[in-house]
Coordinates of C-alpha atoms in Angstrom, one line a residue:
M1 CA 147.3 119.0 -158.1
G2 CA 143.8 117.8 -157.8
D3 CA 145.0 114.2 -157.5
L4 CA 147.3 115.0 -154.6
H5 CA 144.8 115.3 -151.6
P6 CA 144.2 113.8 -149.2
I7 CA 147.8 113.2 -148.2
V8 CA 148.3 109.9 -146.4
I9 CA 152.0 109.4 -146.4
P10 CA 154.9 111.4 -144.7
P11 CA 157.0 113.8 -146.7
L12 CA 159.9 112.4 -148.9
E13 CA 163.4 113.5 -147.9
H14 CA 166.4 114.2 -150.2
T15 CA 169.9 115.4 -149.3
F16 CA 171.8 117.6 -151.8
K17 CA 175.4 118.6 -150.8
S18 CA 174.8 117.9 -147.1
I19 CA 171.6 120.0 -147.2
K20 CA 168.3 118.1 -146.4
F21 CA 165.2 119.0 -148.3
T22 CA 161.6 117.6 -148.0
C23 CA 158.7 117.3 -150.4
S24 CA 155.0 116.6 -150.0
G25 CA 154.1 116.9 -153.7
E26 CA 153.8 120.7 -153.7
G27 CA 157.4 121.8 -154.0
L28 CA 160.7 121.5 -152.2
Y29 CA 161.0 122.7 -148.7
K30 CA 164.1 123.6 -146.6
D31 CA 163.3 123.9 -142.9
G32 CA 159.7 124.5 -143.8
Y33 CA 160.3 127.2 -146.4
L34 CA 159.8 127.1 -150.2
Y35 CA 162.0 128.8 -152.7
D36 CA 161.1 132.5 -153.0
S37 CA 162.0 134.1 -156.4
H38 CA 161.3 137.6 -154.9
A39 CA 163.3 137.3 -151.8
E40 CA 165.5 140.2 -152.8
K41 CA 162.5 142.6 -152.6
L42 CA 162.2 141.9 -148.9
I43 CA 165.8 143.2 -148.3
P44 CA 166.0 146.8 -147.0
P45 CA 168.1 149.1 -149.1
K46 CA 171.6 150.1 -147.9
N47 CA 170.9 153.8 -147.8
T48 CA 167.7 155.9 -147.9
K49 CA 167.3 159.3 -149.6
A50 CA 167.4 162.3 -147.3
G51 CA 163.9 163.5 -146.4
S52 CA 162.2 160.4 -147.5
E53 CA 160.3 158.2 -145.1
P54 CA 161.9 154.7 -144.6
K55 CA 159.9 152.0 -146.3
E56 CA 158.6 149.1 -144.1
F57 CA 159.6 145.6 -145.1
E58 CA 158.1 142.3 -144.0
K59 CA 160.3 140.7 -141.4
K60 CA 161.3 137.1 -142.0
P61 CA 163.1 134.8 -139.5
V62 CA 166.7 133.7 -140.0
A63 CA 165.5 130.2 -141.1
Y64 CA 163.8 131.8 -144.1
W65 CA 167.0 133.6 -145.2
K66 CA 169.1 130.5 -144.8
A67 CA 166.6 128.5 -146.9
Q68 CA 166.8 131.1 -149.7
C69 CA 170.6 130.9 -149.6
A70 CA 170.5 127.1 -149.8
F71 CA 168.2 127.1 -152.8
R72 CA 170.7 129.4 -154.6
G73 CA 173.8 127.4 -153.5
L74 CA 175.0 130.2 -151.2
N75 CA 176.7 130.0 -147.8
Q76 CA 174.2 129.8 -144.9
T77 CA 176.3 131.0 -142.1
G78 CA 176.0 134.4 -140.3
A79 CA 173.3 136.7 -139.1
I80 CA 170.3 137.9 -141.0
A81 CA 172.2 141.0 -142.3
D82 CA 175.0 138.7 -143.6
L83 CA 172.5 136.4 -145.4
Q84 CA 170.7 139.4 -146.9
L85 CA 173.9 141.0 -148.1
R86 CA 174.9 137.7 -149.7
L87 CA 171.6 137.4 -151.5
R88 CA 171.8 141.0 -152.8
E89 CA 175.2 140.7 -154.2
A90 CA 174.7 137.2 -155.8
K91 CA 171.4 137.9 -157.5
K92 CA 171.1 134.2 -158.2
K93 CA 168.0 132.1 -158.9
I94 CA 167.4 128.5 -157.8
L95 CA 170.1 126.0 -158.8
P96 CA 169.0 123.9 -161.9
E97 CA 170.0 120.8 -160.0
I98 CA 167.6 121.6 -157.1
K99 CA 164.8 122.5 -159.5
S100 CA 165.3 119.2 -161.2
I101 CA 165.1 117.4 -157.9
E102 CA 161.9 119.3 -157.0
T103 CA 160.2 118.1 -160.1
E104 CA 161.2 114.5 -159.7
L105 CA 160.2 114.4 -156.0
N106 CA 156.8 115.9 -156.7
K107 CA 156.1 113.2 -159.2
E108 CA 157.3 110.4 -156.9
F109 CA 155.4 111.7 -153.9
K110 CA 152.1 111.8 -155.9
K111 CA 152.6 108.3 -157.1
K112 CA 153.4 106.9 -153.7
N113 CA 150.6 108.9 -152.0
K114 CA 148.0 107.6 -154.6
A115 CA 149.0 104.0 -154.1
A116 CA 148.9 104.3 -150.4
R117 CA 145.5 106.0 -150.6
N118 CA 144.1 103.3 -152.7
D119 CA 145.3 100.7 -150.3
S120 CA 143.8 102.4 -147.3
W121 CA 140.5 103.1 -149.2
T122 CA 139.9 99.4 -149.7
S123 CA 140.5 98.7 -146.1
L124 CA 137.7 101.2 -145.0
K125 CA 134.6 99.2 -144.1
S126 CA 131.8 101.8 -143.5
V127 CA 130.6 104.7 -145.6
E128 CA 131.3 107.1 -142.8
Q129 CA 135.0 106.1 -142.8
K130 CA 135.1 106.6 -146.6
A131 CA 133.3 110.0 -146.4
K132 CA 135.9 111.2 -143.8
S133 CA 138.8 109.9 -145.7
D134 CA 137.9 111.4 -149.1
P135 CA 134.5 113.1 -149.5
K136 CA 134.8 113.6 -153.2
K137 CA 135.8 110.0 -154.0
Y138 CA 133.1 108.6 -151.8
L139 CA 130.4 110.8 -153.4
A140 CA 131.6 109.9 -156.9
E141 CA 131.2 106.2 -156.0
A142 CA 127.8 106.8 -154.3
F143 CA 126.5 109.0 -157.1
P144 CA 128.1 107.9 -160.4
K145 CA 127.5 110.2 -163.4
G146 CA 125.7 107.5 -165.4
G147 CA 123.2 107.0 -162.6
S148 CA 123.1 104.3 -159.9
G149 CA 120.0 102.6 -161.2
R150 CA 118.0 103.5 -158.1
P151 CA 114.8 105.6 -158.2
A152 CA 115.3 109.3 -157.6
N153 CA 113.4 109.2 -154.3
L154 CA 115.7 106.4 -153.1
D155 CA 119.0 107.7 -154.5
I156 CA 120.1 109.2 -151.2
V157 CA 122.7 108.5 -148.5
V158 CA 122.6 109.4 -144.8
L159 CA 126.0 110.0 -143.1
K160 CA 126.5 109.9 -139.3
I161 CA 129.7 112.1 -139.1
G162 CA 131.0 114.9 -137.0
A163 CA 130.7 118.6 -137.7
D164 CA 134.0 119.1 -139.5
E165 CA 133.3 116.1 -141.7
R166 CA 129.7 117.3 -142.4
L167 CA 131.1 120.6 -143.8
A168 CA 133.7 118.9 -146.0
V169 CA 131.0 116.4 -147.4
S170 CA 128.5 119.3 -148.0
D171 CA 131.0 121.3 -149.9
A172 CA 132.0 118.3 -152.0
A173 CA 128.3 117.6 -152.7
E174 CA 127.6 121.2 -153.7
A175 CA 130.6 121.1 -156.1
M176 CA 129.1 117.9 -157.7
G177 CA 125.6 119.5 -158.0
L178 CA 124.1 117.3 -155.3
E179 CA 121.6 118.4 -152.6
S180 CA 122.5 118.1 -149.0
V181 CA 120.9 119.0 -145.7
S182 CA 121.9 118.5 -142.0
V183 CA 119.3 117.1 -139.4
D184 CA 119.3 116.2 -135.8
A185 CA 120.1 112.6 -134.9
P186 CA 117.5 110.4 -133.2
W187 CA 118.1 109.5 -129.6
T188 CA 118.9 105.9 -128.7
S189 CA 119.3 106.5 -125.0
N190 CA 118.8 109.1 -122.3
K191 CA 122.2 110.6 -123.4
K192 CA 122.5 113.1 -126.3
P193 CA 123.5 111.2 -129.4
N194 CA 127.1 111.4 -130.8
P195 CA 127.3 112.7 -133.4
D196 CA 124.3 114.8 -132.6
R197 CA 123.5 115.6 -136.3
W198 CA 123.5 113.6 -139.6
V199 CA 123.9 114.8 -143.1
I200 CA 121.6 113.7 -145.9
I201 CA 122.8 113.8 -149.6
G202 CA 120.8 113.1 -152.7
R203 CA 120.3 114.0 -156.3
T204 CA 117.0 115.9 -155.9
R205 CA 115.8 118.3 -153.2
D206 CA 112.5 116.6 -152.8
A207 CA 114.2 113.2 -152.0
V208 CA 116.5 114.8 -149.5
W209 CA 113.8 116.8 -147.8
N210 CA 111.4 113.8 -147.6
Q211 CA 114.1 111.8 -145.9
M212 CA 114.8 114.8 -143.6
R213 CA 111.1 114.9 -142.4
D214 CA 111.1 111.2 -141.7
I215 CA 114.2 111.6 -139.6
E216 CA 112.7 114.6 -137.8
R217 CA 109.6 112.6 -136.9
E218 CA 111.8 109.8 -135.6
V219 CA 113.8 112.4 -133.5
G220 CA 110.6 113.7 -132.0
R221 CA 109.4 110.2 -131.1
S222 CA 112.7 109.2 -129.6
K223 CA 113.0 112.3 -127.5
Q224 CA 109.6 111.8 -126.1
T225 CA 110.3 108.1 -125.3
F226 CA 113.6 108.7 -123.5
S227 CA 112.5 111.9 -121.8
I228 CA 109.4 110.1 -120.3
E229 CA 111.6 107.2 -119.1
K230 CA 114.1 109.5 -117.6
T231 CA 111.4 111.5 -115.7
K232 CA 109.3 108.5 -114.5
P233 CA 109.0 108.6 -110.6
Q234 CA 110.4 105.6 -109.0
S235 CA 107.7 103.4 -107.5
A236 CA 107.7 103.3 -103.7
K237 CA 108.9 100.1 -102.2
K238 CA 106.1 98.0 -100.7
V239 CA 106.3 97.8 -96.8
E240 CA 105.6 94.4 -95.3
S241 CA 102.4 94.1 -93.3
T242 CA 104.2 92.4 -90.5
P243 CA 107.5 93.6 -89.0
S244 CA 110.5 91.4 -89.9
I245 CA 112.6 89.7 -87.2
K246 CA 115.4 92.2 -87.9
N247 CA 113.1 95.1 -87.3
V248 CA 111.6 93.6 -84.1
K249 CA 115.1 93.0 -82.8
A250 CA 116.1 96.5 -83.6
A251 CA 113.0 97.8 -81.8
S252 CA 113.7 95.8 -78.7
N253 CA 117.2 97.1 -78.6
V254 CA 116.0 100.7 -78.7
K255 CA 113.5 99.9 -75.9
S256 CA 116.1 98.4 -73.6
A257 CA 118.4 101.4 -74.3
K258 CA 115.7 103.8 -73.2
Q259 CA 115.1 101.8 -70.0
D260 CA 118.8 101.9 -69.2
A261 CA 119.2 105.6 -69.7
T262 CA 119.6 107.8 -66.6
S263 CA 117.4 110.7 -65.8
S264 CA 120.5 112.9 -65.2
A265 CA 120.4 116.3 -67.1
S266 CA 123.9 115.8 -68.3
T267 CA 123.0 112.6 -70.1
K268 CA 122.4 113.0 -73.8
A269 CA 119.1 111.7 -75.2
V270 CA 119.2 108.7 -77.6
P271 CA 117.9 109.9 -81.0
R272 CA 114.7 108.2 -82.0
A273 CA 115.0 106.1 -85.2
R274 CA 112.3 106.5 -87.9
S275 CA 110.1 103.5 -87.9
P276 CA 110.2 101.3 -91.0
L277 CA 106.4 101.2 -91.0
R278 CA 106.3 104.9 -91.4
M279 CA 108.7 105.0 -94.4
G280 CA 107.1 105.9 -97.7
P281 CA 108.3 107.4 -101.0
L282 CA 110.6 110.4 -100.7
P283 CA 108.8 113.7 -101.5
R284 CA 109.4 115.0 -105.0
P285 CA 111.7 118.1 -105.3
R286 CA 109.8 121.3 -105.7
G287 CA 109.6 122.7 -109.2
G288 CA 109.9 119.2 -110.8
R289 CA 107.3 118.2 -113.3
T290 CA 106.7 115.4 -115.7
L291 CA 107.5 116.2 -119.3
Q292 CA 104.6 116.0 -121.8
T293 CA 104.6 114.1 -125.0
A294 CA 103.1 115.0 -128.4
R295 CA 99.8 113.1 -128.2
K296 CA 97.1 114.0 -125.7
S297 CA 96.6 110.4 -124.8
A298 CA 100.3 110.1 -123.8
F299 CA 100.3 113.1 -121.5
V300 CA 101.2 112.2 -117.9
E301 CA 99.0 113.7 -115.3
P302 CA 100.7 116.0 -112.8
V303 CA 102.1 114.3 -109.7
P304 CA 100.1 115.4 -106.5
R305 CA 102.0 118.0 -104.5
Q306 CA 102.4 118.2 -100.7
N307 CA 99.6 120.0 -98.8
D308 CA 101.9 122.6 -97.4
Q309 CA 102.6 124.0 -101.0
S310 CA 102.2 127.7 -101.4
S311 CA 99.5 129.2 -103.6
S312 CA 102.0 130.6 -106.0
E313 CA 103.5 127.2 -106.6
K314 CA 100.1 125.8 -107.3
E315 CA 99.4 128.5 -109.8
T316 CA 102.6 127.6 -111.6
N317 CA 101.7 123.9 -111.7
N318 CA 98.4 124.7 -113.5
A319 CA 100.4 126.1 -116.5
W320 CA 100.6 124.0 -119.6
D321 CA 103.6 122.9 -121.6
I322 CA 102.7 124.6 -124.9
T323 CA 106.2 124.6 -126.4
G324 CA 106.7 122.3 -129.4
E325 CA 105.6 121.6 -132.9
Y326 CA 102.0 121.9 -134.1
N327 CA 100.4 120.7 -137.4
V328 CA 98.0 123.4 -138.5
D329 CA 94.8 123.2 -140.6
C330 CA 93.6 126.4 -142.4
P331 CA 91.1 125.6 -145.1
A332 CA 91.3 129.2 -146.5
I333 CA 95.0 128.9 -147.2
E334 CA 95.1 125.2 -148.1
S335 CA 92.4 125.5 -150.7
E336 CA 94.0 128.5 -152.4
W337 CA 97.6 127.5 -152.0
G338 CA 98.2 123.8 -152.7
P339 CA 101.1 121.6 -151.3
R340 CA 104.6 122.5 -152.5
G341 CA 106.1 120.0 -154.9
G342 CA 102.8 118.0 -154.9
L343 CA 103.8 116.4 -151.6
Y344 CA 102.1 116.2 -148.2
D345 CA 102.9 119.6 -146.8
P346 CA 101.0 120.5 -143.6
L347 CA 101.0 124.0 -142.3
K348 CA 103.4 124.3 -139.3
L349 CA 103.6 126.3 -136.1
D350 CA 106.5 126.0 -133.6
I351 CA 106.0 127.5 -130.1
Y352 CA 109.1 128.8 -128.2
L353 CA 109.3 130.1 -124.7
E354 CA 112.6 132.0 -124.6
T355 CA 114.6 133.8 -121.8
K356 CA 117.1 136.2 -123.3
N357 CA 118.9 139.0 -121.4
G358 CA 116.7 138.3 -118.5
K359 CA 113.5 138.8 -120.5
R360 CA 110.9 135.9 -120.9
Q361 CA 109.1 136.0 -124.3
L362 CA 106.7 133.7 -126.1
Y363 CA 107.2 133.2 -129.8
G364 CA 105.6 131.2 -132.6
A365 CA 107.6 130.3 -135.8
F366 CA 105.1 129.6 -138.6
D367 CA 105.1 128.3 -142.1
F368 CA 101.7 128.8 -143.8
R369 CA 102.9 128.0 -147.4
V370 CA 102.3 131.4 -148.9
I371 CA 103.8 133.2 -145.9
E372 CA 106.2 132.3 -143.1
G373 CA 107.6 134.3 -140.2
V374 CA 107.5 134.8 -136.4
M375 CA 104.6 135.5 -134.1
R376 CA 105.4 137.4 -131.0
F377 CA 102.9 137.1 -128.1
E378 CA 102.0 140.0 -125.9
K379 CA 102.0 139.7 -122.1
P380 CA 98.5 138.9 -120.8
V381 CA 96.2 141.5 -119.2
P382 CA 96.6 141.4 -115.4
V383 CA 93.7 139.7 -113.5
P384 CA 92.0 142.2 -111.1
K385 CA 92.6 141.7 -107.4
A386 CA 88.9 141.3 -106.7
E387 CA 88.8 138.3 -109.0
K388 CA 91.8 136.7 -107.2
S389 CA 90.2 136.9 -103.8
E390 CA 87.1 134.9 -104.9
S391 CA 86.7 131.3 -103.8
S392 CA 88.1 128.6 -106.2
K393 CA 84.6 127.3 -106.7
K394 CA 83.1 130.6 -107.8
R395 CA 86.2 131.5 -109.9
K396 CA 85.9 128.1 -111.6
K397 CA 82.3 128.8 -112.6
E398 CA 82.9 132.4 -113.7
D399 CA 86.0 131.5 -115.7
G400 CA 84.1 128.9 -117.6
L401 CA 85.8 125.8 -116.5
D402 CA 84.1 122.4 -116.7
D403 CA 84.3 119.6 -114.1
D404 CA 87.6 118.3 -115.5
G405 CA 89.3 121.7 -115.2
D406 CA 89.3 122.4 -119.0
V407 CA 88.1 125.7 -120.3
N408 CA 84.7 126.1 -122.1
M409 CA 86.0 127.7 -125.3
D410 CA 82.6 129.0 -126.4
Q411 CA 82.8 131.7 -123.6
Y412 CA 86.0 133.2 -124.9
P413 CA 85.8 135.8 -127.7
E414 CA 88.2 135.7 -130.6
F415 CA 90.2 138.8 -131.7
A416 CA 89.1 139.3 -135.3
S417 CA 90.0 143.0 -135.7
N418 CA 93.1 145.1 -135.6
E419 CA 92.7 145.6 -131.9
G420 CA 95.6 147.2 -130.1
P421 CA 97.8 150.2 -130.8
N422 CA 99.6 150.4 -134.1
D423 CA 102.7 151.6 -132.4
Y424 CA 104.0 149.5 -129.6
S425 CA 107.1 149.1 -127.3
E426 CA 109.2 146.1 -126.6
N427 CA 107.8 146.0 -123.0
V428 CA 104.4 144.6 -124.3
F429 CA 106.2 141.3 -125.1
H430 CA 108.1 140.9 -121.8
L431 CA 106.4 138.2 -119.7
G432 CA 106.4 137.9 -116.0
A433 CA 107.9 134.9 -114.2
K434 CA 104.5 133.2 -114.0
D435 CA 103.0 134.3 -117.3
R436 CA 102.2 131.4 -119.6
P437 CA 99.0 129.9 -121.0
T438 CA 96.7 128.2 -118.4
A439 CA 93.1 127.0 -118.2
R440 CA 92.1 130.5 -116.9
R441 CA 94.3 132.3 -119.3
P442 CA 94.0 130.5 -122.7
V443 CA 93.6 133.5 -125.1
W444 CA 96.9 135.2 -126.1
R445 CA 97.2 138.2 -128.4
Y446 CA 100.1 138.2 -131.0
R447 CA 101.7 140.3 -133.6
W448 CA 103.7 138.8 -136.5
R449 CA 106.4 139.6 -139.0
G450 CA 107.4 137.5 -142.0
T451 CA 108.0 137.0 -145.7
E452 CA 106.1 135.6 -148.6
T453 CA 107.6 132.3 -149.8
G454 CA 107.8 133.2 -153.5
E455 CA 110.4 135.9 -153.8
G456 CA 111.0 136.4 -150.1
E457 CA 109.5 139.9 -149.8
I458 CA 109.3 141.1 -146.3
Q459 CA 105.7 142.0 -145.3
L460 CA 106.1 145.5 -144.1
G461 CA 103.7 146.7 -141.4
S462 CA 102.3 143.2 -140.6
D463 CA 103.1 143.7 -136.9
R464 CA 100.6 146.6 -136.7
A465 CA 97.7 144.1 -136.7
V466 CA 96.9 142.2 -133.4
R467 CA 95.4 138.7 -133.7
S468 CA 95.0 136.0 -131.1
I469 CA 95.6 132.3 -130.5
T470 CA 93.6 130.2 -128.0
F471 CA 95.3 127.3 -126.3
S472 CA 93.2 124.4 -125.1
E473 CA 93.2 120.8 -123.9
K474 CA 96.2 121.4 -121.7
G475 CA 98.2 123.0 -124.4
T476 CA 97.8 120.3 -127.0
K477 CA 95.4 122.3 -129.2
V478 CA 95.5 125.8 -130.7
S479 CA 93.0 127.9 -132.6
G480 CA 93.2 131.4 -133.9
T481 CA 92.9 134.0 -136.7
F482 CA 95.5 135.1 -139.3
I483 CA 95.5 137.7 -142.1
C484 CA 98.1 138.9 -144.6
D485 CA 98.2 140.6 -148.0
Y486 CA 97.9 137.2 -149.9
T487 CA 94.9 135.8 -148.2
R488 CA 91.7 137.0 -146.5
E489 CA 91.3 136.8 -142.8
C490 CA 91.0 133.2 -141.9
H491 CA 90.6 130.9 -139.0
F492 CA 93.0 128.1 -138.2
T493 CA 93.3 125.2 -135.7
G494 CA 96.3 123.1 -134.7
T495 CA 97.3 119.9 -132.9
K496 CA 100.6 119.4 -131.1
V497 CA 102.6 116.6 -132.7
S498 CA 106.0 117.0 -130.8
A499 CA 107.1 118.4 -127.5
W500 CA 110.2 120.0 -129.4
P501 CA 110.1 122.6 -132.1
R502 CA 111.4 121.5 -135.5
N503 CA 114.5 123.7 -135.3
G504 CA 115.9 123.8 -131.8
Y505 CA 118.7 126.2 -133.0
L506 CA 116.3 128.9 -134.2
D507 CA 116.6 132.3 -132.4
P508 CA 113.1 133.8 -132.8
D509 CA 114.3 137.1 -131.5
V510 CA 116.9 137.3 -134.3
Q511 CA 114.4 136.3 -136.9
W512 CA 112.0 139.1 -135.6
G513 CA 114.8 141.6 -136.2
K514 CA 115.5 140.3 -139.7
H515 CA 111.9 141.3 -140.7
S516 CA 112.0 144.8 -139.5
R517 CA 111.4 148.0 -141.6
A518 CA 115.2 148.5 -141.9
A519 CA 115.6 144.9 -143.1
H520 CA 112.8 145.6 -145.7
E521 CA 114.5 148.7 -147.0
E522 CA 117.8 146.9 -147.3
A523 CA 116.2 144.0 -149.1
E524 CA 114.5 146.5 -151.5
R525 CA 117.9 148.0 -152.4
S526 CA 119.4 144.6 -153.2
R527 CA 116.2 142.8 -154.2
W528 CA 117.4 141.5 -157.5
G529 CA 121.0 141.0 -156.4
G530 CA 120.6 137.9 -154.2
G531 CA 118.4 135.1 -153.1
R532 CA 116.1 134.8 -150.2
G533 CA 117.4 133.8 -146.8
G534 CA 116.1 130.6 -145.5
W535 CA 114.7 129.6 -142.2

C-alpha cells in the first residue's frame, strides 16, 4: 500500500444488510474495528480446571464484539457474554460477500485518493507546501534519479518548515540516499523567526554542509544586527533654550497658587512640579548593558553609569562578553592536519557561560580538526585583600594596564606545563557570581576532554593536564596552549567572529560527561559495533 499515503479524502461508506461499513484503503471497518480472524482466542473458557490458575484475557469493548459478529453475519444484540457465546458456538469466518466488498472498496478508495492527491498537488504553489503534503514525492521531483543537470554543489534545496515536517522530510531524504541537516533560521526582525530552523537537503555532504555554514554566518550577522537595534538607548529629546508659552503659563499658574495658599498648618502643600528645563534622559536600569557584536570595530562602548553606583556593580561592568564563536589559528595543527574535504576549514572554539543547578561554569567547545571536545575552565585564584585596598591608579600600574584600560599581555605568563593536581573535584569549576574574564583577570586555566576525529576514540586522561587561555581586547581575542596525543604542545590564537556559539542547543556539561573514563570503557567494549557520536 505504498501508493496509498498521504490520504486526502474521507473514508468510503457501504451498507450491507442494514449494517454500515467504512473503508480507507486498508480494509473494512465496522464502528472503527477491523475483522479479527482470531477473535475466538480472546473468549474466556466456560470452565477452568481445578487447581489451575485462571488465564488472563485481553478485554475488548462491546463494540469490538458486535463488529466481529457483523463480519460473520451473526446477531449483534445482547451483552458481551452473549456476543462471545454466539461467536464460540458459530465458529464462522468473514462472510464471502463482505470480503468481496472489502476488496472492491480498497481498490476504489486508492483510485479516488490518488486522483484527489494529484489534483491537490498541482494546486500547491511553494516547495514548502509540497514538502509538507508529500515529502517523498517532492524529493523525487527535486532530485530525479537521472540527475537534475545542476552541479553537485548547487544541487540542494532549503526548506523553511516546522519541526514535524522537518522530521518527515529528513526521514524521506535518508530513505532516498540524500544528505540532510537542520540549521537555525536567520533573523529578519527583533522577534524569533518562525519557523526557527530550516532543513537543507542535497546529494552530497560537502554541498549540504557548505550551505549550512553560509546560513550560519548569515544567522550570526542577523542576530547581531537586530540585537544592537533592540538594545540601542533612545536619544534624549532636545530641550528648547527658551521656555515655551505653555511652560511660562504653567509656571505663572503655579506661582499664583503659592501666593494664594494660606499659612495654616491644616492646609496641604501644593506639590512642586518638575521643571521642564531640568528634564533629561531617564536613567538606565541597573544591570543593563549593550550587547557586543562579533567584530571589535562594531563593539559598543559601555554606557556611563550613575555616580552613586556601588563598587561591586562597577566591577561587574568591567567584565567582558567573551561568549560566542571564535576562529582559531594554530600553525602546528594546520600544517600537519590539512582541511577536511579540501575546503576552507578553520579551527573553531565556542565559549559558553552556563548556569545549571545553581552552579555557574565556563566552557569551551572546540574543533581542532584532529581532535574535538570540551574545555572546562577552573575558577580564578582569589585576589588578596591587600591588593584590593590599593588605589585604582597604583593597581592599574601593577596589573599591567595601559592608558586605554587594556592589559599588557607581555606581563602575563602562559601555563605551558601540567600545572595543577592530577586529581580534582567538581568544585574547582564552580564560579562565583562575579567571576568572569576581565582586564585584570585575563588568564584562565582549563582542563579538556574530547575525542579524535578519525575513529572517535575518547582521549582518556586528557583532563589531568592543565593549560590556559588568555582573553584580551575586551574579550574579542584569545591565545593559549594545547596538547594532545596527536600533536606536540602548540600555541594558538583566536578572533571572535560571532556573539553566539555555533550550536545554541549544545549542553557542554553533558558532553563533558560523555567523555569520561566510564564512557571510554563503554566505547572500548562496543568500539567496532557502532559509529561515532557527533557533536
